[in-house]
PDB file of C-alpha atoms in Angstrom:
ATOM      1  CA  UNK Y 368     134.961  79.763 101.883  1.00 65.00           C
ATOM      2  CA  UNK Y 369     132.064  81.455 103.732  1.00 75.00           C
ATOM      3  CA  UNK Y 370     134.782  81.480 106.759  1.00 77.00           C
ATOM      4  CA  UNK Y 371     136.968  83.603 104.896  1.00 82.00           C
ATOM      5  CA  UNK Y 372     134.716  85.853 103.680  1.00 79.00           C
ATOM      6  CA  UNK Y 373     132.911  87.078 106.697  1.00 76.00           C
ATOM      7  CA  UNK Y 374     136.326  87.490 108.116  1.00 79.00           C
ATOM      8  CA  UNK Y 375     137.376  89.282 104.866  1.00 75.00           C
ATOM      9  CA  UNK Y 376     134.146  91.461 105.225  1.00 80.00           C
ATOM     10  CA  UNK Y 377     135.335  92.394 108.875  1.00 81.00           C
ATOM     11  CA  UNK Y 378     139.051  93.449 108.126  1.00 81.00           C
ATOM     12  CA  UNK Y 379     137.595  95.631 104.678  1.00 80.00           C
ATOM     13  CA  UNK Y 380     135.368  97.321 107.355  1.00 79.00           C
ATOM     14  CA  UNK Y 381     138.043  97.863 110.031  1.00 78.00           C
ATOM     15  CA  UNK Y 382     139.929  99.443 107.075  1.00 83.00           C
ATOM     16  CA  UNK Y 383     142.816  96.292 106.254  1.00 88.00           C
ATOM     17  CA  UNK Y 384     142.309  95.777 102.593  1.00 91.00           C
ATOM     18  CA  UNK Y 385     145.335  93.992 102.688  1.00 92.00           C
ATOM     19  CA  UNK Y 386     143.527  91.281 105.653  1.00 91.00           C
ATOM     20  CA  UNK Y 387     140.633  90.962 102.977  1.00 91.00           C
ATOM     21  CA  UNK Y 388     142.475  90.544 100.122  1.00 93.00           C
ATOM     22  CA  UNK Y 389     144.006  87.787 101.752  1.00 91.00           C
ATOM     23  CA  UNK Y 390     140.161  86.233 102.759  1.00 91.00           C
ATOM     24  CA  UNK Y 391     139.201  86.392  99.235  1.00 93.00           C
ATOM     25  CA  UNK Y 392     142.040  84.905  98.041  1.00 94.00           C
ATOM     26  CA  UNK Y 393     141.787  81.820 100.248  1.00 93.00           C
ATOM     27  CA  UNK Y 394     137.879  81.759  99.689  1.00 92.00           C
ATOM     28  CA  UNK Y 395     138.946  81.511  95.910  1.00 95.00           C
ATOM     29  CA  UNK Y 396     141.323  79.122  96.372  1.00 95.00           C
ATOM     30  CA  UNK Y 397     138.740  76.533  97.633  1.00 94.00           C
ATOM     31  CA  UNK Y 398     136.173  78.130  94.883  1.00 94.00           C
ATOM     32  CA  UNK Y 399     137.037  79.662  91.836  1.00 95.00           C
ATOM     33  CA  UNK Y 400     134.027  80.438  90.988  1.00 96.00           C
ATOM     34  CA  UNK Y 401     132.692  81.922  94.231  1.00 95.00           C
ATOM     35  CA  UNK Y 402     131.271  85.377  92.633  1.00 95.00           C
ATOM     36  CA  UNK Y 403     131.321  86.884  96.764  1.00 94.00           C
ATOM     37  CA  UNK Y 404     135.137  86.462  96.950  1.00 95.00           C
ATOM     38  CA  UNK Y 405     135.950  88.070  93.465  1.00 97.00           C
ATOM     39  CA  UNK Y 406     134.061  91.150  95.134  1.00 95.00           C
ATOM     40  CA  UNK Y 407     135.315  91.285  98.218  1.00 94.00           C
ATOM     41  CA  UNK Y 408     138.552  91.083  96.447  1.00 96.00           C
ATOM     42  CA  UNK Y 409     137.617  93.527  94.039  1.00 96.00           C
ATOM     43  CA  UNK Y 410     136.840  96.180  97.215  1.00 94.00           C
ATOM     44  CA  UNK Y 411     139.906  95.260  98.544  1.00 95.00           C
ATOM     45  CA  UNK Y 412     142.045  96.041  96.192  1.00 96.00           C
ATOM     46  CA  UNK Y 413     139.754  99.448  95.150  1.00 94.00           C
ATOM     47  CA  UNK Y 414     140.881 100.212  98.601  1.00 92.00           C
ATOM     48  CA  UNK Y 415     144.528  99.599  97.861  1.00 93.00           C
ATOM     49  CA  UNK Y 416     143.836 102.106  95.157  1.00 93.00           C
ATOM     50  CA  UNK Y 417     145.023  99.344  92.644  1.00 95.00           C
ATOM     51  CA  UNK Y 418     142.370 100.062  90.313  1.00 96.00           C
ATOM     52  CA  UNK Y 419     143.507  97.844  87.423  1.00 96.00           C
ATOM     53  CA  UNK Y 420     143.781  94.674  89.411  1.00 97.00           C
ATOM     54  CA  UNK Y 421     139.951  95.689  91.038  1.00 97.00           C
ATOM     55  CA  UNK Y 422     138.343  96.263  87.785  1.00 98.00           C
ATOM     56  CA  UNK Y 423     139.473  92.523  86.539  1.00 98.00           C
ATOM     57  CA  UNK Y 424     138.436  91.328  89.779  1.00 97.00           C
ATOM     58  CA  UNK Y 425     134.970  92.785  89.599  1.00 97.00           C
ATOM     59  CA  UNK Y 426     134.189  92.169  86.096  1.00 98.00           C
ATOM     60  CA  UNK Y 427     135.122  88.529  87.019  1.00 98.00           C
ATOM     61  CA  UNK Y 428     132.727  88.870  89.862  1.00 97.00           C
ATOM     62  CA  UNK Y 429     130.074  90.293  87.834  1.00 97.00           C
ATOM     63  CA  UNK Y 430     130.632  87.715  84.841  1.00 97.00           C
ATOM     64  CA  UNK Y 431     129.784  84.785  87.704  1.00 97.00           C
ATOM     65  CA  UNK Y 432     126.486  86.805  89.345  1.00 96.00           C
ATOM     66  CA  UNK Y 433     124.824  89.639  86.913  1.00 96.00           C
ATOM     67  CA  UNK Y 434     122.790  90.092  89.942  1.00 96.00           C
ATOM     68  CA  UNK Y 435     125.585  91.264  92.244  1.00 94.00           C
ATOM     69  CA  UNK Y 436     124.846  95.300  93.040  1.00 95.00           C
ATOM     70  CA  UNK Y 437     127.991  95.009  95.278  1.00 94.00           C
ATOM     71  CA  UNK Y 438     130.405  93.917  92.644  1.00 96.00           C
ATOM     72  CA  UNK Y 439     128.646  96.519  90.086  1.00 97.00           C
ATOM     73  CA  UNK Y 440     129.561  99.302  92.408  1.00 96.00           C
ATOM     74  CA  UNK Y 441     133.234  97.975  92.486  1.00 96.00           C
ATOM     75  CA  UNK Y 442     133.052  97.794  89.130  1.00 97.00           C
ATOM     76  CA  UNK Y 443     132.078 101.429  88.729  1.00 97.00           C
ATOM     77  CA  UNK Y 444     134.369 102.603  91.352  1.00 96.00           C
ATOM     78  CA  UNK Y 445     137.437 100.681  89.621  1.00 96.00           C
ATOM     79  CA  UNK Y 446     136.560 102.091  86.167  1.00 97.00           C
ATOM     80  CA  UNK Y 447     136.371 105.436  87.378  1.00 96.00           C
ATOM     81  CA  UNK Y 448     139.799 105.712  88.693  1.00 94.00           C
ATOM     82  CA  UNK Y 449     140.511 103.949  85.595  1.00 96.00           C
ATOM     83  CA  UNK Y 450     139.159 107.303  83.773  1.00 95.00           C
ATOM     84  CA  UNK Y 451     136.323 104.982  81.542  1.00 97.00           C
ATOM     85  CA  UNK Y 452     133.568 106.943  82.162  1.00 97.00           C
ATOM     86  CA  UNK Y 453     131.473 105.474  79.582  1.00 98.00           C
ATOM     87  CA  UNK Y 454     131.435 102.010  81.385  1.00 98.00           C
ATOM     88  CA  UNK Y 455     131.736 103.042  84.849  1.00 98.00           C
ATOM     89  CA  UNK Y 456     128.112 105.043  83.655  1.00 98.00           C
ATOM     90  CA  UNK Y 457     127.073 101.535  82.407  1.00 98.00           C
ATOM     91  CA  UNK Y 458     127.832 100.210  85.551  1.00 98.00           C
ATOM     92  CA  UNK Y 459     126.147 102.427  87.992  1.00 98.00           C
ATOM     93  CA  UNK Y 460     123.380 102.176  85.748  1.00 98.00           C
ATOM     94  CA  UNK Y 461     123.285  98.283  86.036  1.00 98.00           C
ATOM     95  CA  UNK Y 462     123.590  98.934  89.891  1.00 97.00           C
ATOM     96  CA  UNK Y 463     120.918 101.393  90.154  1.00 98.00           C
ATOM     97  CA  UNK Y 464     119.009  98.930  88.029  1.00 97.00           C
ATOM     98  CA  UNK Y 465     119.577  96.164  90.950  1.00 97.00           C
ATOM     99  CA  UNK Y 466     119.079  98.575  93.503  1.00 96.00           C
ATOM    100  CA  UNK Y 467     116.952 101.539  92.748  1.00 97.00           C
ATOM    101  CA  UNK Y 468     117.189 102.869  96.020  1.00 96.00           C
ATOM    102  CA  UNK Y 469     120.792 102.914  96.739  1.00 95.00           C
ATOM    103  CA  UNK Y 470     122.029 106.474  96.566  1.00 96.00           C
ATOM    104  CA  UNK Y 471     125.610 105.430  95.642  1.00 95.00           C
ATOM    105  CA  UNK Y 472     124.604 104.266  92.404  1.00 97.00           C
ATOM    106  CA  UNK Y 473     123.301 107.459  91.457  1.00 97.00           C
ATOM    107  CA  UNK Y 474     126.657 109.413  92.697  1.00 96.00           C
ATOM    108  CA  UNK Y 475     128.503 107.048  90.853  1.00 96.00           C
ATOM    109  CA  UNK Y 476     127.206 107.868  87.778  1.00 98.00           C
ATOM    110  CA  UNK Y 477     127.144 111.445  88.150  1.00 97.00           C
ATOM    111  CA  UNK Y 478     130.781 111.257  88.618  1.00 96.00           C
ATOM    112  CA  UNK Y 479     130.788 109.613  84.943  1.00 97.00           C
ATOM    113  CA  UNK Y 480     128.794 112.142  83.880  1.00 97.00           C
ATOM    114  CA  UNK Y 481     130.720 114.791  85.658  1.00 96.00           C
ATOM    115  CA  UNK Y 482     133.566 113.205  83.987  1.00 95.00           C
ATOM    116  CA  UNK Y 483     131.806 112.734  80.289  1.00 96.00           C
ATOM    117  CA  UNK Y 484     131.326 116.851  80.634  1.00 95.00           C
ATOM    118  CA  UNK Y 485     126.944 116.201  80.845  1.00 97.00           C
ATOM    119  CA  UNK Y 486     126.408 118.508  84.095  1.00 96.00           C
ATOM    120  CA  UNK Y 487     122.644 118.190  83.541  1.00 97.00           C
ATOM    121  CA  UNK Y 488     122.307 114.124  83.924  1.00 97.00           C
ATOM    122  CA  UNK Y 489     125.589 115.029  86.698  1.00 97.00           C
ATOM    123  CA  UNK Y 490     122.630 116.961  88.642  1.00 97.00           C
ATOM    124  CA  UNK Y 491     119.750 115.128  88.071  1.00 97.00           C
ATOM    125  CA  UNK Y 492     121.755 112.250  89.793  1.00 98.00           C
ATOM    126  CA  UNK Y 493     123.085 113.744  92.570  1.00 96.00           C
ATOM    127  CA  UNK Y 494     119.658 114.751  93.074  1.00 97.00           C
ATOM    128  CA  UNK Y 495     118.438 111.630  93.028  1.00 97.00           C
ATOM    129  CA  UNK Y 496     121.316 110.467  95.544  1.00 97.00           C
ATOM    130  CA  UNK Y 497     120.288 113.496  97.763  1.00 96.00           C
ATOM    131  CA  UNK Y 498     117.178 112.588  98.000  1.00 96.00           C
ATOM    132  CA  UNK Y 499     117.590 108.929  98.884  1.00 96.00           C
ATOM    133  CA  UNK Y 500     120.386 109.793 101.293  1.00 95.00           C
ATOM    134  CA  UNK Y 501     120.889 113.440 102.855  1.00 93.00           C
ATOM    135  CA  UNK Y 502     125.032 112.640 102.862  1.00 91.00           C
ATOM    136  CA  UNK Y 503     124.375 113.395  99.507  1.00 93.00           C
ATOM    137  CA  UNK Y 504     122.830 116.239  99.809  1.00 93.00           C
ATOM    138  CA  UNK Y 505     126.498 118.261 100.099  1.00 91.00           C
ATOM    139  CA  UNK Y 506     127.806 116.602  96.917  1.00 92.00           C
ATOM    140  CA  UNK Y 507     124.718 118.522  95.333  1.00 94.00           C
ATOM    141  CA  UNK Y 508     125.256 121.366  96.730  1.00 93.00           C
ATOM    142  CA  UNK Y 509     129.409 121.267  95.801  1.00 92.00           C
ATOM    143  CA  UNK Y 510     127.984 120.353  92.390  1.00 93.00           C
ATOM    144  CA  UNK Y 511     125.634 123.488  91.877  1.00 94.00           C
ATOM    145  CA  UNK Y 512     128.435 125.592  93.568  1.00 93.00           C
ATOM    146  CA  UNK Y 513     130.587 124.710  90.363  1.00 91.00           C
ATOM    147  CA  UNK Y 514     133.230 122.735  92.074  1.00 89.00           C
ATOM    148  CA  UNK Y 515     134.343 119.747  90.832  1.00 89.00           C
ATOM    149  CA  UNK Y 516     133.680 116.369  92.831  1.00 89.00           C
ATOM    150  CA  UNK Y 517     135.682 113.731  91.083  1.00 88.00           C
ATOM    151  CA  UNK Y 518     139.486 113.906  90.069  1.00 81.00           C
ATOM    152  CA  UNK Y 519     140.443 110.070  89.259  1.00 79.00           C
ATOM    153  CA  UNK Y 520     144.073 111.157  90.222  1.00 73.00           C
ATOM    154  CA  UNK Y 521     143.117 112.637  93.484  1.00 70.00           C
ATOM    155  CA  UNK Y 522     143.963 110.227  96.586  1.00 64.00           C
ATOM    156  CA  UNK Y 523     140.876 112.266  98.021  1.00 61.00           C
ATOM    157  CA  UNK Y 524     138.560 110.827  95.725  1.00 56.00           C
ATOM    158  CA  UNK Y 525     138.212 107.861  98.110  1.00 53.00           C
ATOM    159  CA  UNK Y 526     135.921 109.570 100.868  1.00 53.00           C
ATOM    160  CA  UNK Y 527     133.682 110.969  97.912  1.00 58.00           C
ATOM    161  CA  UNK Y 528     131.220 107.670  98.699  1.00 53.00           C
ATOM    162  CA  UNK Y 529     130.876 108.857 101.740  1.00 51.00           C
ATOM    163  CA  UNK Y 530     130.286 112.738 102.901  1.00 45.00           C
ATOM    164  CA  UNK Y 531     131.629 115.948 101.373  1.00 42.00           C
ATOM    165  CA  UNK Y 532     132.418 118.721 103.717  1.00 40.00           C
ATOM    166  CA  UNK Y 533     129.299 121.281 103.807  1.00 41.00           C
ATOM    167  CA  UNK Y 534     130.149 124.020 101.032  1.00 40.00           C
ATOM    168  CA  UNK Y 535     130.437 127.457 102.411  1.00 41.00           C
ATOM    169  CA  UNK Y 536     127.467 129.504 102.169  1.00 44.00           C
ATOM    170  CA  UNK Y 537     127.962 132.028  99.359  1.00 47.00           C
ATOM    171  CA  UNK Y 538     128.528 135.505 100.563  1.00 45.00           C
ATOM    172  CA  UNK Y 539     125.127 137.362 100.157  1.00 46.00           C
ATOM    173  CA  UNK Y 540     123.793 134.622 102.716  1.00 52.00           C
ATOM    174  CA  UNK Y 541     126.905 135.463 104.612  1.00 54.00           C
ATOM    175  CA  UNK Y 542     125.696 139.515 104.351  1.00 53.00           C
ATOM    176  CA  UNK Y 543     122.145 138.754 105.069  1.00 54.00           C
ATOM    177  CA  UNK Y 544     123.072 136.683 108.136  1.00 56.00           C
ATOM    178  CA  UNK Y 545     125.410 139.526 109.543  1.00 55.00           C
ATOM    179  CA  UNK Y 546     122.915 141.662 109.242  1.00 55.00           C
ATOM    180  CA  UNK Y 547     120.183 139.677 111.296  1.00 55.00           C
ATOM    181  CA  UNK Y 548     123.019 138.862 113.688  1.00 57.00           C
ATOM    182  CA  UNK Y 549     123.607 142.706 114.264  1.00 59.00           C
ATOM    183  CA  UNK Y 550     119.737 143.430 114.079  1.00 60.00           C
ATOM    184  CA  UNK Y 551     119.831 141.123 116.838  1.00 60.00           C
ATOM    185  CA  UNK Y 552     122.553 142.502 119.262  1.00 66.00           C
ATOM    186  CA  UNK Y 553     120.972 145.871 118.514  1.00 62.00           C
ATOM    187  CA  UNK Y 554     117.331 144.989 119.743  1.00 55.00           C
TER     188      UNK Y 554
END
């Protein structure tokens, strides 16, 4: 099975979810049990933006290794789209837990929270994310603007885990830097 799931790994990376759904179904067909393949088919199929069938595959994954951050993130991911904010906050929370210093933990709660209405624990996260990765650092700044960062029905959602574009600059910066600029083509 280990054979299927490195190659699985490769095709979810060169974006074919449907290649590693395939490797993590053959993995599990020599091992039911193996906790890897239910997560790799659990990412899979979050790519495929079948959310249902990736939430039962990464609980199933989680129920076989509590000590999976991967599958927790899945998890989370899947129960997002799945608008259950409550437990996709208790499983960022496990994952952050696991891995304290993965960023995407804390993004993926504050997208619970963002979704539970708590904008205060929605910023302290995404400052936490910031901090531990500067992608983040325009999801804060989106956040603080007011804009909304997560819409479970938005096919958009799916590059949230990675960057935001930079938000625009709010317009007394934009004043204040006209001014210099002309300060500067006057001297």
């Amino acid at each position: 099975s280990g054979r299927f799931l490195s190659a699985g790994s490769e095709r979810l990376s060169s974006s074919d979810p449907q290649g590693a759904l395939l490797a993590a179904e053959a993995a599990l067909k020599e091992d039911p049990r193996n906790a890897k393949a239910w997560g790799l088919k659990a990412a899979a199929l979050n790519q495929m933006r079948r959310f249902g069938d990736a939430e039962s595959a990464a609980k199933r994954a989680v129920e076989l290794d509590r000590g999976n951050a991967e599958a927790w993130r899945n998890l989370a991911w899947a129960q997002l789209h799945n608008g259950k904010p409550e437990d996709a906050e208790a499983s960022a929370t496990r994952m952050i837990f696991l891995e304290p210093e993965n960023a995407e933990g804390y993004l993926l709660r504050a997208f619970a929270y963002e979704m539970k209405g708590d904008r205060k624990r929605m910023l302290a996260d995404l400052e936490r994310a910031a901090a531990l990765d500067p992608r983040y650092a325009n999801h804060l700044a989106h956040a603080r603007a007011g804009n909304r960062l997560f819409d479970p029905a938005s096919p958009d959602t799916d590059g949230l885990l990675g960057a935001l574009a930079p938000p625009p600059p709010p317009r007394s910066n934009f004043f204040l830097w006209l001014g210099a600029a002309l300060l500067g083509l006057a001297g």
